[in-house]
XYZ file of C-alpha atoms in Angstrom:
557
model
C -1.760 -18.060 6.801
C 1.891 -16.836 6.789
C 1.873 -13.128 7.094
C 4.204 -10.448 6.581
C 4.905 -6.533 7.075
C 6.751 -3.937 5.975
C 7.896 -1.082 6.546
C 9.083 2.131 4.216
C 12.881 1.062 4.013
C 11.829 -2.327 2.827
C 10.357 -0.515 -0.141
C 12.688 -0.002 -3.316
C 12.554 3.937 -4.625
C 11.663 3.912 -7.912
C 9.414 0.487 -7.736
C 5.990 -0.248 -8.360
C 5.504 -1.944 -5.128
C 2.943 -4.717 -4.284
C 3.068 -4.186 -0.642
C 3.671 -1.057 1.385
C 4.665 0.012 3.906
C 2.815 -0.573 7.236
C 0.693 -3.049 5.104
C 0.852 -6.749 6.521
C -0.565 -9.455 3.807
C -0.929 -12.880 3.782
C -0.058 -15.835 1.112
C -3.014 -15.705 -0.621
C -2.607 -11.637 -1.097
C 0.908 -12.332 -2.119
C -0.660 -14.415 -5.361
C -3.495 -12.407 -6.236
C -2.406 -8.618 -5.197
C -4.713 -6.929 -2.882
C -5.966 -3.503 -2.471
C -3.887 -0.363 -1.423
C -5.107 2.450 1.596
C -4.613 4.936 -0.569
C -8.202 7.227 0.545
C -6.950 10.327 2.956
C -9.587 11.273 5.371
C -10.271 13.976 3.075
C -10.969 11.803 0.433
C -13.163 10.128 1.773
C -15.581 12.479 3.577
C -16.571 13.657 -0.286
C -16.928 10.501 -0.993
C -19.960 10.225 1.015
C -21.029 13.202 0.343
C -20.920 12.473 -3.501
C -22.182 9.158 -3.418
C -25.230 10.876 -1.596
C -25.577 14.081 -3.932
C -26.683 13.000 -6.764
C -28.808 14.282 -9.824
C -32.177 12.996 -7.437
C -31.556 16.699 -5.587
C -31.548 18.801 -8.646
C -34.219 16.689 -10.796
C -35.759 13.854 -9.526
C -37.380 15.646 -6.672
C -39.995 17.624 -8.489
C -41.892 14.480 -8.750
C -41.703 14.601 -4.672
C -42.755 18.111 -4.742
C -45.208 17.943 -6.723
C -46.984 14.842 -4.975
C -45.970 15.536 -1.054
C -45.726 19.377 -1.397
C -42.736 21.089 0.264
C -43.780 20.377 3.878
C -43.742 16.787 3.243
C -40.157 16.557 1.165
C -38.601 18.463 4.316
C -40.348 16.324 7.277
C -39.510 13.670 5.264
C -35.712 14.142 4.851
C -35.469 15.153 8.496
C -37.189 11.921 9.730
C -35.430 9.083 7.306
C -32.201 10.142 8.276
C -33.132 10.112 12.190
C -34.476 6.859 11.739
C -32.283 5.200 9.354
C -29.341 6.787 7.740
C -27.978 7.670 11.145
C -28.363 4.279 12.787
C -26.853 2.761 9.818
C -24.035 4.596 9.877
C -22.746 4.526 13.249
C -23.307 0.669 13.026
C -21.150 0.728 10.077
C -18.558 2.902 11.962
C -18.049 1.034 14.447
C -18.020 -2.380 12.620
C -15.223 -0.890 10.299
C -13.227 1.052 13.259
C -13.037 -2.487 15.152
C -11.926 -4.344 11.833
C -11.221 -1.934 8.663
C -10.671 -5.334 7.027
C -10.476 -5.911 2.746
C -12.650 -8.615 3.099
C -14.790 -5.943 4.299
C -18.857 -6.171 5.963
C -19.627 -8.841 4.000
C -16.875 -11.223 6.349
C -18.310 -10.114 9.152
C -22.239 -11.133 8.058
C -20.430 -14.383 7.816
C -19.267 -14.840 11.146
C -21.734 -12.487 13.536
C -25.352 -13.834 12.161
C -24.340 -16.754 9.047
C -22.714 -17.579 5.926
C -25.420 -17.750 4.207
C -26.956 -13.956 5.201
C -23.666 -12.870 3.986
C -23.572 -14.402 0.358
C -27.284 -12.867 0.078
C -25.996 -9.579 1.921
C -23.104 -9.001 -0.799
C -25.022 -10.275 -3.800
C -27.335 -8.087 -2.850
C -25.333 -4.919 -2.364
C -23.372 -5.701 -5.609
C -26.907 -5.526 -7.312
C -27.987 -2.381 -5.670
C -24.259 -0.675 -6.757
C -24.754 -1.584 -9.974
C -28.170 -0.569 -10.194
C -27.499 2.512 -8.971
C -24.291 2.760 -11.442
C -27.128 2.386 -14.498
C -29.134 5.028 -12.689
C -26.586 7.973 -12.547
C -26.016 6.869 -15.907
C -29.619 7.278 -17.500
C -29.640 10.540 -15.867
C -26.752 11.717 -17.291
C -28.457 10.766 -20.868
C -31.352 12.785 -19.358
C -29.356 15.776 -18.344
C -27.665 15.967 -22.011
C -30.755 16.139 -23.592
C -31.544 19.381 -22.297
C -29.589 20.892 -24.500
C -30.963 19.462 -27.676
C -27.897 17.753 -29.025
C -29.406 15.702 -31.771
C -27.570 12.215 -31.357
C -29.054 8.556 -29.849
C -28.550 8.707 -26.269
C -26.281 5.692 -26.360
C -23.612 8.022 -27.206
C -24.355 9.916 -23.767
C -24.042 6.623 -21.923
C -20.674 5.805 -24.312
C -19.517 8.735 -23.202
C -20.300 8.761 -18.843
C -19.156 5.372 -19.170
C -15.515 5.425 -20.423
C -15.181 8.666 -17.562
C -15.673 6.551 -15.250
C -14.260 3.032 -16.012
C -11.087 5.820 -16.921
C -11.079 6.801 -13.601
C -11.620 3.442 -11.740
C -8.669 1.602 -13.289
C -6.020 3.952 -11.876
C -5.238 3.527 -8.151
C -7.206 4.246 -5.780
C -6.076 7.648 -4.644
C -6.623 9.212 -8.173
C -10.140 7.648 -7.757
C -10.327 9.754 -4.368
C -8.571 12.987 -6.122
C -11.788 12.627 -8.757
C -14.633 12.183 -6.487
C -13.188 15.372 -4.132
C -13.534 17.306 -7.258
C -16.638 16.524 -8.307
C -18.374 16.469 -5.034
C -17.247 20.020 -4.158
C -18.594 21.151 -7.481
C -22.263 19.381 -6.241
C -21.875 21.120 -2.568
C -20.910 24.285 -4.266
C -24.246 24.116 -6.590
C -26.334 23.234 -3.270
C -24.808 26.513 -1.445
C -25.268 28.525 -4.286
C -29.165 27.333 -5.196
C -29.689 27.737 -1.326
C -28.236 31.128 -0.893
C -30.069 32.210 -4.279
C -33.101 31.052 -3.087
C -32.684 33.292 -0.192
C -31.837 36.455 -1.547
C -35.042 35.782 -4.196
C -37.330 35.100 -1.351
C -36.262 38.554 0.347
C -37.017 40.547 -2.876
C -33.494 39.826 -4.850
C -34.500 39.223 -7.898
C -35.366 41.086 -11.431
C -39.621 41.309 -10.547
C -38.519 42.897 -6.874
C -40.182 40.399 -5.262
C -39.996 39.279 -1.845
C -42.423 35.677 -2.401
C -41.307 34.618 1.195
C -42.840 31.278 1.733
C -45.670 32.092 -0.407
C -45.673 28.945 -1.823
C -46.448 27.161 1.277
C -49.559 28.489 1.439
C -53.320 28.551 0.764
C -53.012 24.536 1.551
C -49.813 24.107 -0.533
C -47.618 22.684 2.134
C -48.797 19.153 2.174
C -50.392 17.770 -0.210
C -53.368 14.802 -0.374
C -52.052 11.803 -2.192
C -53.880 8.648 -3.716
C -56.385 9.558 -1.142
C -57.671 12.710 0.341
C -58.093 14.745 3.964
C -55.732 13.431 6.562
C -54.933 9.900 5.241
C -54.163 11.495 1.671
C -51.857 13.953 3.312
C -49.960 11.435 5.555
C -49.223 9.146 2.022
C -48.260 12.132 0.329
C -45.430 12.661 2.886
C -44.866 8.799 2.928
C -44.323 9.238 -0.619
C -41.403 12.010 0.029
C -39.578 9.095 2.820
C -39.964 6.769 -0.083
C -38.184 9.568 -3.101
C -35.608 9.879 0.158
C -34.816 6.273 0.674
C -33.664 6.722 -3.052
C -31.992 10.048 -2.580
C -30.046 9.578 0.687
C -26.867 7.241 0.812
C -23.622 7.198 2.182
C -23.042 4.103 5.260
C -22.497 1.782 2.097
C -18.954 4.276 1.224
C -17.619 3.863 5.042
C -18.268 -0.118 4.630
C -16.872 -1.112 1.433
C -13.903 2.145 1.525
C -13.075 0.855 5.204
C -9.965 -1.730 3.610
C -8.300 1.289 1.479
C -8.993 4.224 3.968
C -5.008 5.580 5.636
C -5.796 5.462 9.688
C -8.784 4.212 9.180
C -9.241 3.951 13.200
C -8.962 7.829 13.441
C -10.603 8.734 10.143
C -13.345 6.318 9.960
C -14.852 7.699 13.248
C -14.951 10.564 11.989
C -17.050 9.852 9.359
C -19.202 8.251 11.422
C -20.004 11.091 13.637
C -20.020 13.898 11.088
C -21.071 12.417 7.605
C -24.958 12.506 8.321
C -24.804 15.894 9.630
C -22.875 17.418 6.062
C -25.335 14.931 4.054
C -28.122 15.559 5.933
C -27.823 19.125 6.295
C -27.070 19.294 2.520
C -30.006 17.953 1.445
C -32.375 19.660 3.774
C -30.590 22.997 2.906
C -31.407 21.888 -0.721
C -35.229 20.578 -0.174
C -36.026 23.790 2.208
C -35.138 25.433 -0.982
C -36.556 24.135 -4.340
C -39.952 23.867 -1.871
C -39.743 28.056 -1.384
C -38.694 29.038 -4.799
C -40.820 26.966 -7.353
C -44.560 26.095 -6.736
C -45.293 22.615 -6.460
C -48.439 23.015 -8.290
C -46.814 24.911 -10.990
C -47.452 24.285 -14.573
C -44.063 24.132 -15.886
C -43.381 21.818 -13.454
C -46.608 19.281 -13.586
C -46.034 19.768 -17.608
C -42.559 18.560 -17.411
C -43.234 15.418 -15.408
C -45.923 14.786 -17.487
C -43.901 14.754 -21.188
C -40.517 14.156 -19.199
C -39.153 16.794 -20.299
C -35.307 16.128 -19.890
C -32.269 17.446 -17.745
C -32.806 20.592 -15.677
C -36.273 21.687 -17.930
C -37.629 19.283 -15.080
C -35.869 20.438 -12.205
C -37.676 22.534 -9.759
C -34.832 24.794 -8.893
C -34.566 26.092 -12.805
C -38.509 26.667 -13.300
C -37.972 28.867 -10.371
C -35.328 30.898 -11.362
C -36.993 31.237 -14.756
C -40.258 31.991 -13.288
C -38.114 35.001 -11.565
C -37.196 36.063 -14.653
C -33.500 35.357 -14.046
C -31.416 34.579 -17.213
C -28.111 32.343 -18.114
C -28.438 30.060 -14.963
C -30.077 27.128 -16.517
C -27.079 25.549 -18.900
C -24.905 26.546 -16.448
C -27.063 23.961 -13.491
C -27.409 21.577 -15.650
C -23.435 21.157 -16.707
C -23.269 20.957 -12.561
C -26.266 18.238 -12.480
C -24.003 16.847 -15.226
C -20.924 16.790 -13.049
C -23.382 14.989 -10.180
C -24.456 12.099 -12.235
C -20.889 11.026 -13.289
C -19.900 11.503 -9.306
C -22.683 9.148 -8.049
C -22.158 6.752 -10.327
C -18.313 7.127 -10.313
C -18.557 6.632 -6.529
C -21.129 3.703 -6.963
C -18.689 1.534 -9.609
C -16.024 1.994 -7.286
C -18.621 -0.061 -4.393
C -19.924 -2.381 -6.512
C -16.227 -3.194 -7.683
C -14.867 -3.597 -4.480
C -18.234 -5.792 -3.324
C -16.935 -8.234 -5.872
C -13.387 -7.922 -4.275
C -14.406 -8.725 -1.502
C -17.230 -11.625 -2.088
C -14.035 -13.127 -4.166
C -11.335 -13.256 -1.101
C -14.217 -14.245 1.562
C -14.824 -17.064 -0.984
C -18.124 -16.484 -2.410
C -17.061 -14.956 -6.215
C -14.584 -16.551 -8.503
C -11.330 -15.923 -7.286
C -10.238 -14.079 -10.354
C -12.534 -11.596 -9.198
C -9.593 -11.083 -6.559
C -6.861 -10.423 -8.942
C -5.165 -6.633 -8.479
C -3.191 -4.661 -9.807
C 0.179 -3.157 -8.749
C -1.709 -0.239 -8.068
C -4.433 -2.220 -5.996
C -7.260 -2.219 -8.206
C -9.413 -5.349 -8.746
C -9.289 -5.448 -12.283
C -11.581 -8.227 -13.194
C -14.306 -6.642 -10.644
C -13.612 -3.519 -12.970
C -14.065 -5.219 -16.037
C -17.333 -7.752 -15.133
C -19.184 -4.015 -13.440
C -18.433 -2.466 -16.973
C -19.840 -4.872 -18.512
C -23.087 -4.757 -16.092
C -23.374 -1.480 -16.951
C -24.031 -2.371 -20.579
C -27.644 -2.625 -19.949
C -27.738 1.390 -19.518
C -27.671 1.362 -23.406
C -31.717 0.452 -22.861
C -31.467 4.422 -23.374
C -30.687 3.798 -27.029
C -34.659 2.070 -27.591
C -36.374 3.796 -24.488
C -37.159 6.925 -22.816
C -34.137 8.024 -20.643
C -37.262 9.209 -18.387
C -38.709 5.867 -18.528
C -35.309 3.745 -17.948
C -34.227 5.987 -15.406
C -37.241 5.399 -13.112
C -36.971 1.671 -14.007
C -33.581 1.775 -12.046
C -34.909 4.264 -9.303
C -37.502 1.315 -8.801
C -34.846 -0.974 -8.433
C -32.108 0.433 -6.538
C -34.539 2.339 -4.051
C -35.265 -1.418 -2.149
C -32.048 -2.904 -2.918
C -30.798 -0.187 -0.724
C -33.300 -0.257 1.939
C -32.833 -4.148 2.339
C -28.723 -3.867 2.376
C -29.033 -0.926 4.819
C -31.153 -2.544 6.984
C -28.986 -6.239 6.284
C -25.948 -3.782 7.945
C -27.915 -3.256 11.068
C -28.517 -6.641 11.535
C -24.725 -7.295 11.827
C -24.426 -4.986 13.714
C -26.664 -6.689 15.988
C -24.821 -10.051 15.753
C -21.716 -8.150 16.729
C -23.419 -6.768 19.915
C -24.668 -10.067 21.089
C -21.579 -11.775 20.255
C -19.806 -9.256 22.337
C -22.448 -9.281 25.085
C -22.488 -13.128 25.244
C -19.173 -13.604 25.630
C -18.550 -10.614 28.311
C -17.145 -8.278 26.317
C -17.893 -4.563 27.395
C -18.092 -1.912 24.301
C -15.716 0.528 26.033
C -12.895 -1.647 24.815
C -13.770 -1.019 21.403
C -11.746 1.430 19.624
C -14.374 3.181 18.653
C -18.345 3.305 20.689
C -21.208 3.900 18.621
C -23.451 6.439 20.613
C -27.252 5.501 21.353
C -26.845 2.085 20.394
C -28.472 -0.888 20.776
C -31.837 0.818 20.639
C -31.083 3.195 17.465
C -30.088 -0.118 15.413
C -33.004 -1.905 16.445
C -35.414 1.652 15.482
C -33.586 1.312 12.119
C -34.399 -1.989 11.361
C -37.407 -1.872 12.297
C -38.289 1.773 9.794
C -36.032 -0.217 7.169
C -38.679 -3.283 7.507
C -41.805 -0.792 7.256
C -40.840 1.002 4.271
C -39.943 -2.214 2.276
C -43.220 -3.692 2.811
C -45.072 -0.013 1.758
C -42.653 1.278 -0.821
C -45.013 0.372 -3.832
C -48.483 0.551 -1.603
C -49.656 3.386 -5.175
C -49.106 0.113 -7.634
C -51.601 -2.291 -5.835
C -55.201 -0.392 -6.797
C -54.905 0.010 -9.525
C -52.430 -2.799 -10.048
C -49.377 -1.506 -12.054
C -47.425 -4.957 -12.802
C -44.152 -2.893 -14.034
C -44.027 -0.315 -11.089
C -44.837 -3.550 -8.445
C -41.892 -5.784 -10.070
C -39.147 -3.033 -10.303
C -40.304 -2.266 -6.671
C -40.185 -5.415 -4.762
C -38.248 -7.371 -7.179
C -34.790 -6.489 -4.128
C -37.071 -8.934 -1.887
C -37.644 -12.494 -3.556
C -34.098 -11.798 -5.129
C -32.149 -11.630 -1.520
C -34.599 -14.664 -0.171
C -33.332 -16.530 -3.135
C -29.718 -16.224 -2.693
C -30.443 -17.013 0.998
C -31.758 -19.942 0.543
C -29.761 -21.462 -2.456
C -26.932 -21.374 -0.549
C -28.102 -22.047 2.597
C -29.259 -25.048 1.007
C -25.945 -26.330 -0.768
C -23.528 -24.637 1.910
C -25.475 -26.244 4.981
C -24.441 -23.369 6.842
C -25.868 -22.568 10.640
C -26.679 -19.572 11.809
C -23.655 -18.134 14.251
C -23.643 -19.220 17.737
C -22.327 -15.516 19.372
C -20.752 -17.450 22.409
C -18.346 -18.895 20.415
C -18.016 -16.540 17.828
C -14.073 -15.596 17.555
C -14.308 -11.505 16.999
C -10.634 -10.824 16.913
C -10.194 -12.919 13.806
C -7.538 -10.613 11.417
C -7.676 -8.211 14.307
C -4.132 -8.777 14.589
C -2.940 -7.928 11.266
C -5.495 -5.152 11.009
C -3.201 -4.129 14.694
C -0.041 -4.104 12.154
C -1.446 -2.088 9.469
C -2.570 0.567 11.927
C 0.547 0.639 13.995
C 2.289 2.267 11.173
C -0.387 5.100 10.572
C -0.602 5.244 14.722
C 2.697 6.342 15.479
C 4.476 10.730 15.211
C 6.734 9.272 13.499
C 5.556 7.666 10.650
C 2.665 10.481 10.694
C 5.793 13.250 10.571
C 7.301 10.961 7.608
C 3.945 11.592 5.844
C 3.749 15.246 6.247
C 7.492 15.673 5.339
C 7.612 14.009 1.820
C 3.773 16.479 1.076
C 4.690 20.005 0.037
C 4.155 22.914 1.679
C 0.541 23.654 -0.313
C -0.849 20.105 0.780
C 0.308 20.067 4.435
C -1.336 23.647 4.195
C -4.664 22.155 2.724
C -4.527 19.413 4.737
C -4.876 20.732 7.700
C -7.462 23.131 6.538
C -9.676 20.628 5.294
C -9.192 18.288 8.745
C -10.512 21.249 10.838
C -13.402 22.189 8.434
C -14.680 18.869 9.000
C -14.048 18.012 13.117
């Protein structure tokens, strides 16, 4: 296709331009818009963070605690993210360093392992997004019923919903601007519950006193699940790596951000190397603390998962501070868990948008689905998500306790599958590269510990699909098996049907050709690559944002 680039004096002043500058496009991007890189490196490291911080930290895992025991919830978030979040993330980083493409992961499950893999591969993450969209959602119906506000809960969901479709159909950057804002205010609760918890364990608090890890003991630390002795204790932990497969995100923001991220070959490494450390040490900062300052075997708790009781009555961290006498906190954690829902499933509509997006320019979705704005925003994608998240308003005849695990059900495998589905193009990349004698050191980026990390994930990925609803076969539970597995015969399906119609074949990695769109990707970066256009950049920012900048860049190196 005919391509062209341009730079910043080929841009009018005062014009809503549909190209600029450093951007190279092609015919087909010239008819249907495309999307901008408008996400600073700053943007987009709270991003991940928020997509990952959501309202399962602060709520949802009480039902963790009180079933693995605090032991359990922390081995557990120490060992999925060494065995899968990691691996899936530096796979993604380096996929998205070599080729921060808009067509995005999804192109390259086409051309590294099949055609066919890829339709299922998107499909399947655009189910997962929008799952998870519905989820944040729910809980934010959940979270507003804490404070008693007698109205249906569709009015909660009315009310989430037009926040965030409001802040999706502006350009991207004002997308970014909205998600930094909200995830600080979710790190900032995490801090503050942490460093609360500590100065209560040490005595701080109005009762004077210093609990220490007393609730790890007198066989409190782990508990027995469906079973008992050993066995019981080892599924009660399994079922704290199953609550963190739902809990723990954030490879899925590097690979469908990677087409709209500025210098994406410096800031996307980046990301790769330090997002699982700030998520990971988030969340076991949080889980080291809601297991030391609330019981998992207390009543308040147990009694609140039992009625499900809504927004932070059920959240471990709040029965603790009440149980410590401490007044005034609660409305003002839940307004915060409030914030978190909106931010997760902010940060998931913008995914599940740009999956569409993406599906549509590789071919696979409508083409409409393409169309963008001046501003770069697939508005159709917008439009058909909003309309997906419709079924939220379940809310309005349900439970939001009951619809909200419905979706946890859901998105939980979803997730696992399209994590692990990442790996394994990863994979085809590597043996595409290896059979045609291509060393990794000419990459622009190297994924460390690789290919033996990718292959670990895959294979934990693989594991905890096939046990994630092992509690719903004896007794058999037909609702709790179905929104389990239902990720599984859904992603064979889509495999196969178009397998079937396409013909395709699976990709033979001799004659793969990896530097297809390399070259234009070369263009785009060139103009984020060079002191000069970086010094352009810093000299049209005033003196507060180069300031913040830079602050920000060396907070997170």
């Amino acid at each position: 296709m005919a391509e062209k680039q341009m730079d910043s004096k080929e841009v009018g002043l005062g014009e809503a331009p549909t190209v600029e500058a450093g951007e190279a496009i092609d015919a087909e991007e010239v008819k249907y818009g495309h999307t901008k890189r408008g996400l600073t490196s700053r943007h987009v490291q709270l991003m991940a963070i928020g997509g990952s911080i959501g309202t399962g930290l602060f709520v949802g895992i009480g039902g963790a605690l009180s079933e693995g025991g605090p032991l359990s919830i922390l081995l557990a978030f120490i060992i999925y993210p060494i065995l899968f979040v990691i691996p899936t993330t530096i796979c993604v980083g380096e996929l998205s360093t070599f080729l921060p493409m808009r067509r995005g992961i999804f192109e390259m499950a086409n051309r590294f392992v099949d055609p066919a893999f890829g339709f299922a591969f998107g499909y399947a993450y655009f189910y997962a997004a929008a799952v998870l969209v519905c989820t944040e959602a729910s809980a934010v119906v959940s979270v507003m019923g804490y404070w008693g506000i007698p109205v249906n809960g569709a009015v909660w969901v009315l009310m989430a919903m037009v926040i965030i479709i409001a802040i999706n159909v502006f350009a991207v950057k004002y997308y970014g601007e909205a998600e930094f804002i909200f995830s600080i205010l979710k790190v900032l609760l995490v801090v503050g519950l942490a460093l609360l918890t500590f100065i209560t364990m040490v005595g701080g608090n109005p009762k004077h006193d210093a609990y220490g890890f007393r609730n790890w003991k007198h066989g409190n630390a782990m508990h027995e699940y469906y079973t008992t002795g050993t066995t019981g204790r080892f599924l009660g932990w399994f079922v704290a790596m199953r609550y963190a497969a739902f809990s723990l995100g954030g490879p899925d923001m590097i690979a469908l951000a990677a087409g709209e991220i500025e210098n994406p070959r410096k800031t996307i490494p980046r990301m790769a190397r330090l997002i699982w450390v700030r998520v990971a040490g988030f969340y076991l900062l949080g889980v080291l603390a809601v297991g030391i300052i609330c019981n998992s075997r207390d009543p308040r708790l147990l009694s609140a998962l039992a009625t499900g009781s809504t927004g932070s009555a059920a959240s471990p961290f709040v029965i603790g501070i009440k149980n410590l006498g401490i007044k005034g906190l609660d409305s003002l954690v839940n307004f915060v868990i409030l914030t978190s829902g909106w931010s997760c499933g902010n940060a998931y509509f913008y995914t599940s948008t740009r999956t569409l997006y993406q599906l549509s320019v590789d071919g696979q979705a409508p083409k409409f689905l393409r169309k963008c704005t001046k501003k770069g925003v697939p508005i159709y994608a917008v439009i058909v998500v909003a309309l997906i998240s419709c079924l939220t308003f379940m809310v309005a005849s349900n439970s939001s306790a009951t619809v909200f695990s419905w979706f946890v059900g859901l998105s939980t495998c979803a997730t696992l599958i399209t994590y692990s589905m990442m790996m394994i193009v990863w994979v085809g990349f590597y043996k595409s590269l290896e059979a045609q004698g291509i060393s990794r050191d000419t990459l622009p980026w190297k994924a460390p510990f690789m290919p033996y990390h990718a292959y670990i994930g895959i294979a934990t990925g693989i594991t905890l699909i096939l046990f994630l609803g092992f509690d719903y076969f004896v007794p058999w539970n037909t609702q709790g098996f179905i929104t389990t597995y239902f990720g599984v015969p859904y992603v064979v399906v889509l495999f196969g049907v178009w397998k079937i119609i396409k013909r395709t074949k699976h990709a033979k990695w001799s004659e793969v050709n990896i530097y297809e769109g390399k070259e234009q990707i070369d263009k785009e970066c060139e103009y984020w690559e060079t002191i000069a256009a970086n010094a352009d950049v810093e000299k049209r920012q005033s003196a507060f944002k180069r300031t913040w900048g830079k602050m920000w860049d060396s907070a997170v190196v």
